[in-house]
Amino acid sequence: MFFHIVLERNMQLHPRHFGRDLREKLVSKLMKDVEGTCSGRHGFIVAITGIESVGKGLIRDGTGFVTFPVKYQCVVFRPFKGEILEAVVTMVNKMGFFAEAGPVQIFVSNHLIPDDMEFQSGDVPNYTTSDGSVKIQKESEVRLKIIGTRVDATEIFCIGTIKDDFLGVISDPGTNA
Amino acid sequence: MSGEEEENAAELKIGDEFLKAKCLMNCEVALILEHKYEQIQQMSDDPTNQISQVFEKSLQYVKRFSRYKNPDAVRQAREILSRYPLAEFELCVLGNLCPETVEEGIAMVPSIKNRGRALDEEAIEKMLTDLSLIKKFE
């Protein structure tokens, strides 16, 4: 899910930037530093939308660098266990398939794909029901439920399932085109 | 860290910080990011204004999965949903997935059922019908 939240960061600024456009420098450095990063607690920082406040700077002994506490508003994407969302299939193999929902990767293992769907190898590997009515392949849109998340320093990975009511393919690229 | 382990969106356990935060529907995120994308492009002579991969992927995603395209419809959708006693997170899941039946709605947002709120099946049905009407008239 996307959220609009306020975060705080201590920004260190080199003395050469002190001057009329100090604030501008601070903001552009902040954008460069945090946009596109990911933390386990807040998820992916997609975009900064505004600056709430810039606190008083603190001169660091010996270096001349100044630390400013900056509060900023941003759009973040944070997946939650138990959340249901839509995603695009990016890769299919016999272990299951990978899907993407914005910046996050979600793996759905073949144990969590309905039992009546079989893996078909070939040019376009896919999972298909025995009557061929439902097919999951690259670029299919699926609705899935996140059942687990793994967080490391710079990335969040999710495990999902489509083995539940109202989950599964929304549209497959073959029939929709 | 103990809060991390109990996390479960189906029961609305998403941590205090996110529970109080403003949630955004995909269509709202699309409006924000498209606006920002235009701004960045206008300043594209500045090489420091690089677009991050996270931004690009998010923009593609929300464009693809936006239920409502025009800003008026987006506003209406939020307006209709906020008439009901929903948490921000629940509101946005409903707005994103647009379930068609009460049963589907409860499957998507199990927490609307088990918090003993003034939200019976009739109210849920009315809410979903109102929501689908926006789409029809868009």
CSV table of C-alpha atoms in Angstrom, one decimal:
chain,number,residue,atom,x,y,z
A,1,MET,CA,0.0,0.0,0.0
A,2,PHE,CA,1.1,3.6,-0.7
A,3,PHE,CA,1.2,6.0,2.2
A,4,HIS,CA,1.9,9.7,2.6
A,5,ILE,CA,4.0,10.1,5.7
A,6,VAL,CA,6.3,12.6,7.4
A,7,LEU,CA,9.9,11.4,8.0
A,8,GLU,CA,12.9,13.1,9.6
A,9,ARG,CA,16.5,13.0,8.5
A,10,ASN,CA,19.7,14.7,9.7
A,11,MET,CA,21.3,16.3,6.7
A,12,GLN,CA,25.0,17.2,6.7
A,13,LEU,CA,25.9,20.1,4.6
A,14,HIS,CA,29.4,21.2,3.5
A,15,PRO,CA,30.2,24.9,4.4
A,16,ARG,CA,30.7,25.8,0.7
A,17,HIS,CA,26.9,25.6,0.3
A,18,PHE,CA,26.2,28.1,3.0
A,19,GLY,CA,24.6,31.2,1.4
A,20,ARG,CA,21.5,32.4,-0.2
A,21,ASP,CA,20.3,29.1,-1.6
A,22,LEU,CA,21.2,26.9,1.4
A,23,ARG,CA,17.7,25.6,1.7
A,24,GLU,CA,17.5,24.7,-2.0
A,25,LYS,CA,20.8,22.8,-1.7
A,26,LEU,CA,19.5,21.0,1.4
A,27,VAL,CA,16.4,19.9,-0.4
A,28,SER,CA,18.1,18.7,-3.6
A,29,LYS,CA,20.6,16.8,-1.5
A,30,LEU,CA,17.8,15.2,0.5
A,31,MET,CA,16.0,14.1,-2.7
A,32,LYS,CA,19.2,12.6,-4.1
A,33,ASP,CA,19.9,10.8,-0.8
A,34,VAL,CA,16.5,9.3,0.1
A,35,GLU,CA,14.3,9.0,-3.0
A,36,GLY,CA,14.5,5.4,-4.2
A,37,THR,CA,15.8,4.0,-1.0
A,38,CYS,CA,14.2,1.3,1.1
A,39,SER,CA,14.0,0.5,4.8
A,40,GLY,CA,12.3,-2.3,6.5
A,41,ARG,CA,10.3,0.0,8.7
A,42,HIS,CA,9.0,2.5,6.2
A,43,GLY,CA,9.3,0.6,2.9
A,44,PHE,CA,10.3,2.2,-0.3
A,45,ILE,CA,10.6,6.0,-0.5
A,46,VAL,CA,9.0,6.8,-3.8
A,47,ALA,CA,8.9,10.6,-3.9
A,48,ILE,CA,9.4,13.6,-1.6
A,49,THR,CA,6.3,15.8,-1.9
A,50,GLY,CA,7.2,18.6,0.5
A,51,ILE,CA,9.4,19.9,3.2
A,52,GLU,CA,7.7,20.3,6.6
A,53,SER,CA,10.5,22.1,8.5
A,54,VAL,CA,14.2,22.6,8.6
A,55,GLY,CA,15.5,22.8,12.1
A,56,LYS,CA,18.4,24.7,13.5
A,57,GLY,CA,21.8,23.6,12.2
A,58,LEU,CA,24.5,22.3,14.5
A,59,ILE,CA,28.1,22.9,13.6
A,60,ARG,CA,30.2,19.8,14.0
A,61,ASP,CA,33.5,20.2,15.8
A,62,GLY,CA,36.6,20.2,13.7
A,63,THR,CA,35.0,19.8,10.3
A,64,GLY,CA,32.8,22.8,9.7
A,65,PHE,CA,30.0,20.6,8.4
A,66,VAL,CA,26.6,21.5,9.7
A,67,THR,CA,23.9,19.1,10.6
A,68,PHE,CA,20.3,20.1,9.9
A,69,PRO,CA,17.3,18.1,11.1
A,70,VAL,CA,14.9,18.1,8.1
A,71,LYS,CA,11.3,17.0,8.3
A,72,TYR,CA,9.8,16.0,4.9
A,73,GLN,CA,6.6,14.6,3.5
A,74,CYS,CA,6.9,11.7,1.1
A,75,VAL,CA,5.0,8.9,-0.7
A,76,VAL,CA,6.2,5.5,0.5
A,77,PHE,CA,5.3,2.0,-0.7
A,78,ARG,CA,5.1,-0.5,2.2
A,79,PRO,CA,3.8,-4.0,1.7
A,80,PHE,CA,2.2,-5.7,4.6
A,81,LYS,CA,1.6,-9.4,5.5
A,82,GLY,CA,-2.0,-10.1,4.9
A,83,GLU,CA,-2.5,-7.3,2.3
A,84,ILE,CA,-4.2,-8.1,-0.9
A,85,LEU,CA,-3.1,-6.2,-4.0
A,86,GLU,CA,-2.8,-6.5,-7.8
A,87,ALA,CA,0.5,-7.2,-9.5
A,88,VAL,CA,2.0,-7.9,-12.9
A,89,VAL,CA,3.7,-11.3,-13.6
A,90,THR,CA,7.3,-10.9,-14.6
A,91,MET,CA,8.6,-14.4,-14.8
A,92,VAL,CA,7.2,-17.9,-14.7
A,93,ASN,CA,9.1,-21.2,-14.0
A,94,LYS,CA,8.4,-24.6,-12.6
A,95,MET,CA,9.0,-23.3,-9.1
A,96,GLY,CA,6.2,-20.8,-9.3
A,97,PHE,CA,6.1,-17.2,-10.6
A,98,PHE,CA,7.4,-13.7,-9.8
A,99,ALA,CA,5.2,-10.7,-9.9
A,100,GLU,CA,5.9,-7.0,-9.4
A,101,ALA,CA,3.7,-4.5,-7.6
A,102,GLY,CA,5.5,-1.2,-8.0
A,103,PRO,CA,8.9,-1.4,-6.5
A,104,VAL,CA,8.4,-4.7,-4.7
A,105,GLN,CA,9.0,-8.2,-6.0
A,106,ILE,CA,6.6,-10.9,-5.0
A,107,PHE,CA,7.2,-14.7,-5.4
A,108,VAL,CA,4.3,-17.1,-5.6
A,109,SER,CA,5.5,-20.7,-5.2
A,110,ASN,CA,3.7,-23.5,-7.1
A,111,HIS,CA,2.4,-24.8,-3.8
A,112,LEU,CA,0.4,-21.6,-3.5
A,113,ILE,CA,-1.0,-21.7,-7.0
A,114,PRO,CA,-4.4,-23.6,-7.2
A,115,ASP,CA,-3.9,-27.3,-7.6
A,116,ASP,CA,-5.8,-27.5,-10.9
A,117,MET,CA,-3.2,-25.2,-12.6
A,118,GLU,CA,-0.3,-27.1,-14.2
A,119,PHE,CA,3.0,-25.8,-15.3
A,120,GLN,CA,3.5,-25.7,-19.1
A,121,SER,CA,7.1,-25.2,-20.4
A,122,GLY,CA,7.8,-23.8,-23.8
A,123,ASP,CA,8.4,-20.5,-25.5
A,124,VAL,CA,6.1,-18.8,-23.1
A,125,PRO,CA,6.1,-20.8,-19.8
A,126,ASN,CA,2.8,-20.6,-18.0
A,127,TYR,CA,0.4,-22.1,-15.5
A,128,THR,CA,-2.9,-23.2,-17.1
A,129,THR,CA,-6.0,-24.9,-15.9
A,130,SER,CA,-6.8,-28.3,-17.4
A,131,ASP,CA,-9.6,-26.9,-19.5
A,132,GLY,CA,-7.3,-24.1,-20.7
A,133,SER,CA,-9.7,-21.3,-19.5
A,134,VAL,CA,-7.3,-19.6,-17.1
A,135,LYS,CA,-3.6,-18.9,-17.9
A,136,ILE,CA,-0.9,-17.2,-16.0
A,137,GLN,CA,2.1,-16.1,-18.1
A,138,LYS,CA,4.5,-13.1,-18.3
A,139,GLU,CA,2.6,-9.8,-18.3
A,140,SER,CA,-0.6,-11.4,-16.8
A,141,GLU,CA,-2.2,-9.3,-14.1
A,142,VAL,CA,-3.0,-11.2,-10.9
A,143,ARG,CA,-4.6,-10.4,-7.6
A,144,LEU,CA,-2.6,-11.9,-4.8
A,145,LYS,CA,-2.3,-11.9,-1.0
A,146,ILE,CA,1.0,-11.3,0.7
A,147,ILE,CA,1.7,-14.0,3.3
A,148,GLY,CA,5.3,-13.1,4.2
A,149,THR,CA,7.8,-10.4,3.9
A,150,ARG,CA,11.6,-10.6,4.1
A,151,VAL,CA,13.5,-7.4,4.8
A,152,ASP,CA,17.1,-6.8,4.2
A,153,ALA,CA,19.1,-3.5,4.4
A,154,THR,CA,18.0,-2.2,1.0
A,155,GLU,CA,15.2,-4.3,-0.3
A,156,ILE,CA,11.9,-5.9,0.7
A,157,PHE,CA,10.9,-9.2,-0.8
A,158,CYS,CA,7.4,-10.8,-0.5
A,159,ILE,CA,5.9,-14.2,-0.7
A,160,GLY,CA,2.4,-14.3,-2.0
A,161,THR,CA,-0.5,-16.7,-2.6
A,162,ILE,CA,-3.3,-16.9,-5.2
A,163,LYS,CA,-4.8,-20.0,-3.5
A,164,ASP,CA,-7.8,-18.3,-1.9
A,165,ASP,CA,-11.2,-17.0,-2.8
A,166,PHE,CA,-11.3,-14.0,-5.1
A,167,LEU,CA,-7.5,-14.3,-5.9
A,168,GLY,CA,-5.9,-15.1,-9.2
A,169,VAL,CA,-5.8,-13.8,-12.7
A,170,ILE,CA,-7.5,-10.6,-13.5
A,171,SER,CA,-6.5,-10.4,-17.1
A,172,ASP,CA,-4.1,-12.3,-19.3
A,173,PRO,CA,-2.3,-10.6,-22.1
A,174,GLY,CA,-3.3,-13.2,-24.7
A,175,THR,CA,-7.1,-12.6,-24.5
A,176,ASN,CA,-6.9,-8.9,-23.7
A,177,ALA,CA,-4.9,-7.7,-26.6
B,1,MET,CA,10.4,-5.3,17.0
B,2,SER,CA,7.7,-7.4,18.5
B,3,GLY,CA,5.1,-5.3,16.5
B,4,GLU,CA,6.9,-6.5,13.4
B,5,GLU,CA,6.0,-10.1,14.1
B,6,GLU,CA,2.4,-9.6,14.7
B,7,GLU,CA,1.9,-7.6,11.5
B,8,ASN,CA,-1.2,-8.7,9.7
B,9,ALA,CA,-3.1,-6.4,7.4
B,10,ALA,CA,-6.2,-8.7,7.4
B,11,GLU,CA,-6.7,-7.8,11.1
B,12,LEU,CA,-5.5,-4.2,10.5
B,13,LYS,CA,-2.3,-4.8,12.4
B,14,ILE,CA,0.0,-2.6,10.5
B,15,GLY,CA,1.7,-0.7,13.3
B,16,ASP,CA,0.6,2.5,14.9
B,17,GLU,CA,2.7,4.7,12.7
B,18,PHE,CA,1.0,3.5,9.5
B,19,LEU,CA,-2.4,3.2,11.0
B,20,LYS,CA,-2.4,6.9,11.7
B,21,ALA,CA,-0.7,7.8,8.5
B,22,LYS,CA,-2.5,9.0,5.4
B,23,CYS,CA,-3.1,6.1,3.0
B,24,LEU,CA,-3.2,6.7,-0.7
B,25,MET,CA,-5.2,4.8,-3.4
B,26,ASN,CA,-3.3,3.9,-6.5
B,27,CYS,CA,-5.2,6.5,-8.5
B,28,GLU,CA,-4.2,9.2,-6.0
B,29,VAL,CA,-0.6,8.1,-6.2
B,30,ALA,CA,-0.8,8.3,-10.0
B,31,LEU,CA,-1.9,11.9,-9.8
B,32,ILE,CA,0.9,12.8,-7.5
B,33,LEU,CA,3.6,11.0,-9.4
B,34,GLU,CA,2.5,12.2,-12.8
B,35,HIS,CA,2.6,15.8,-11.5
B,36,LYS,CA,6.1,15.3,-10.1
B,37,TYR,CA,7.2,13.6,-13.3
B,38,GLU,CA,6.2,16.6,-15.4
B,39,GLN,CA,8.1,18.9,-13.0
B,40,ILE,CA,11.2,16.8,-13.3
B,41,GLN,CA,11.0,16.8,-17.0
B,42,GLN,CA,10.7,20.5,-17.2
B,43,MET,CA,14.0,20.7,-15.3
B,44,SER,CA,15.6,17.9,-17.3
B,45,ASP,CA,18.5,20.0,-18.3
B,46,ASP,CA,19.7,19.5,-14.8
B,47,PRO,CA,21.5,16.1,-14.7
B,48,THR,CA,21.1,15.7,-11.0
B,49,ASN,CA,17.4,15.3,-11.3
B,50,GLN,CA,17.6,11.6,-12.1
B,51,ILE,CA,14.5,9.6,-11.8
B,52,SER,CA,14.9,6.6,-9.5
B,53,GLN,CA,14.0,3.1,-10.5
B,54,VAL,CA,11.6,3.0,-7.5
B,55,PHE,CA,9.8,6.1,-8.8
B,56,GLU,CA,9.6,4.7,-12.4
B,57,LYS,CA,8.3,1.3,-11.3
B,58,SER,CA,5.8,2.9,-9.0
B,59,LEU,CA,4.5,5.2,-11.7
B,60,GLN,CA,4.1,2.4,-14.2
B,61,TYR,CA,2.3,0.3,-11.6
B,62,VAL,CA,-0.2,2.9,-10.4
B,63,LYS,CA,-1.0,4.0,-14.0
B,64,ARG,CA,-1.7,0.4,-14.9
B,65,PHE,CA,-3.8,-0.3,-11.8
B,66,SER,CA,-5.7,2.9,-11.3
B,67,ARG,CA,-9.4,2.4,-11.1
B,68,TYR,CA,-10.3,6.0,-11.7
B,69,LYS,CA,-8.4,8.1,-14.3
B,70,ASN,CA,-9.8,11.6,-13.9
B,71,PRO,CA,-9.1,13.7,-10.8
B,72,ASP,CA,-12.8,14.3,-10.2
B,73,ALA,CA,-13.6,10.6,-10.1
B,74,VAL,CA,-10.7,10.0,-7.7
B,75,ARG,CA,-12.0,12.7,-5.4
B,76,GLN,CA,-15.5,11.2,-5.5
B,77,ALA,CA,-14.3,7.7,-4.7
B,78,ARG,CA,-12.6,8.9,-1.6
B,79,GLU,CA,-15.6,11.0,-0.7
B,80,ILE,CA,-18.0,8.1,-0.9
B,81,LEU,CA,-15.7,5.7,1.0
B,82,SER,CA,-15.1,8.2,3.8
B,83,ARG,CA,-18.8,8.4,4.6
B,84,TYR,CA,-18.4,4.9,6.1
B,85,PRO,CA,-16.6,4.0,9.3
B,86,LEU,CA,-13.4,2.7,7.6
B,87,ALA,CA,-9.8,2.9,8.6
B,88,GLU,CA,-7.6,4.7,6.0
B,89,PHE,CA,-6.0,1.4,5.1
B,90,GLU,CA,-9.3,-0.4,4.5
B,91,LEU,CA,-10.6,2.6,2.5
B,92,CYS,CA,-7.7,2.4,0.2
B,93,VAL,CA,-7.8,-1.4,-0.3
B,94,LEU,CA,-11.5,-1.1,-1.3
B,95,GLY,CA,-10.7,1.8,-3.6
B,96,ASN,CA,-7.9,-0.1,-5.2
B,97,LEU,CA,-9.6,-3.4,-5.7
B,98,CYS,CA,-13.2,-2.3,-6.2
B,99,PRO,CA,-14.8,-5.5,-5.1
B,100,GLU,CA,-18.2,-6.2,-6.8
B,101,THR,CA,-20.0,-8.2,-4.1
B,102,VAL,CA,-20.3,-8.0,-0.4
B,103,GLU,CA,-18.6,-11.4,-0.1
B,104,GLU,CA,-15.7,-10.3,-2.2
B,105,GLY,CA,-15.4,-7.1,-0.2
B,106,ILE,CA,-15.2,-8.9,3.0
B,107,ALA,CA,-12.6,-11.4,1.6
B,108,MET,CA,-10.5,-8.4,0.5
B,109,VAL,CA,-10.8,-6.5,3.8
B,110,PRO,CA,-11.6,-9.1,6.5
B,111,SER,CA,-11.2,-6.4,9.2
B,112,ILE,CA,-14.4,-4.6,8.2
B,113,LYS,CA,-16.4,-7.6,9.5
B,114,ASN,CA,-14.8,-8.4,12.8
B,115,ARG,CA,-14.4,-5.0,14.6
B,116,GLY,CA,-18.1,-4.9,15.6
B,117,ARG,CA,-18.7,-1.7,13.7
B,118,ALA,CA,-21.9,-0.1,12.5
B,119,LEU,CA,-21.2,-1.6,9.1
B,120,ASP,CA,-23.6,-4.3,8.2
B,121,GLU,CA,-23.9,-6.2,5.0
B,122,GLU,CA,-26.5,-3.8,3.7
B,123,ALA,CA,-24.2,-0.8,4.2
B,124,ILE,CA,-21.3,-2.6,2.6
B,125,GLU,CA,-23.5,-3.4,-0.4
B,126,LYS,CA,-24.6,0.2,-0.7
B,127,MET,CA,-21.0,1.4,-0.5
B,128,LEU,CA,-19.8,-1.0,-3.2
B,129,THR,CA,-22.7,0.0,-5.5
B,130,ASP,CA,-22.0,3.7,-5.1
B,131,LEU,CA,-18.4,3.0,-5.8
B,132,SER,CA,-19.1,1.1,-9.0
B,133,LEU,CA,-21.4,3.9,-10.2
B,134,ILE,CA,-18.5,6.4,-10.3
B,135,LYS,CA,-16.7,4.1,-12.7
B,136,LYS,CA,-19.7,3.7,-14.9
B,137,PHE,CA,-20.2,7.4,-15.2
B,138,GLU,CA,-16.6,8.4,-15.6
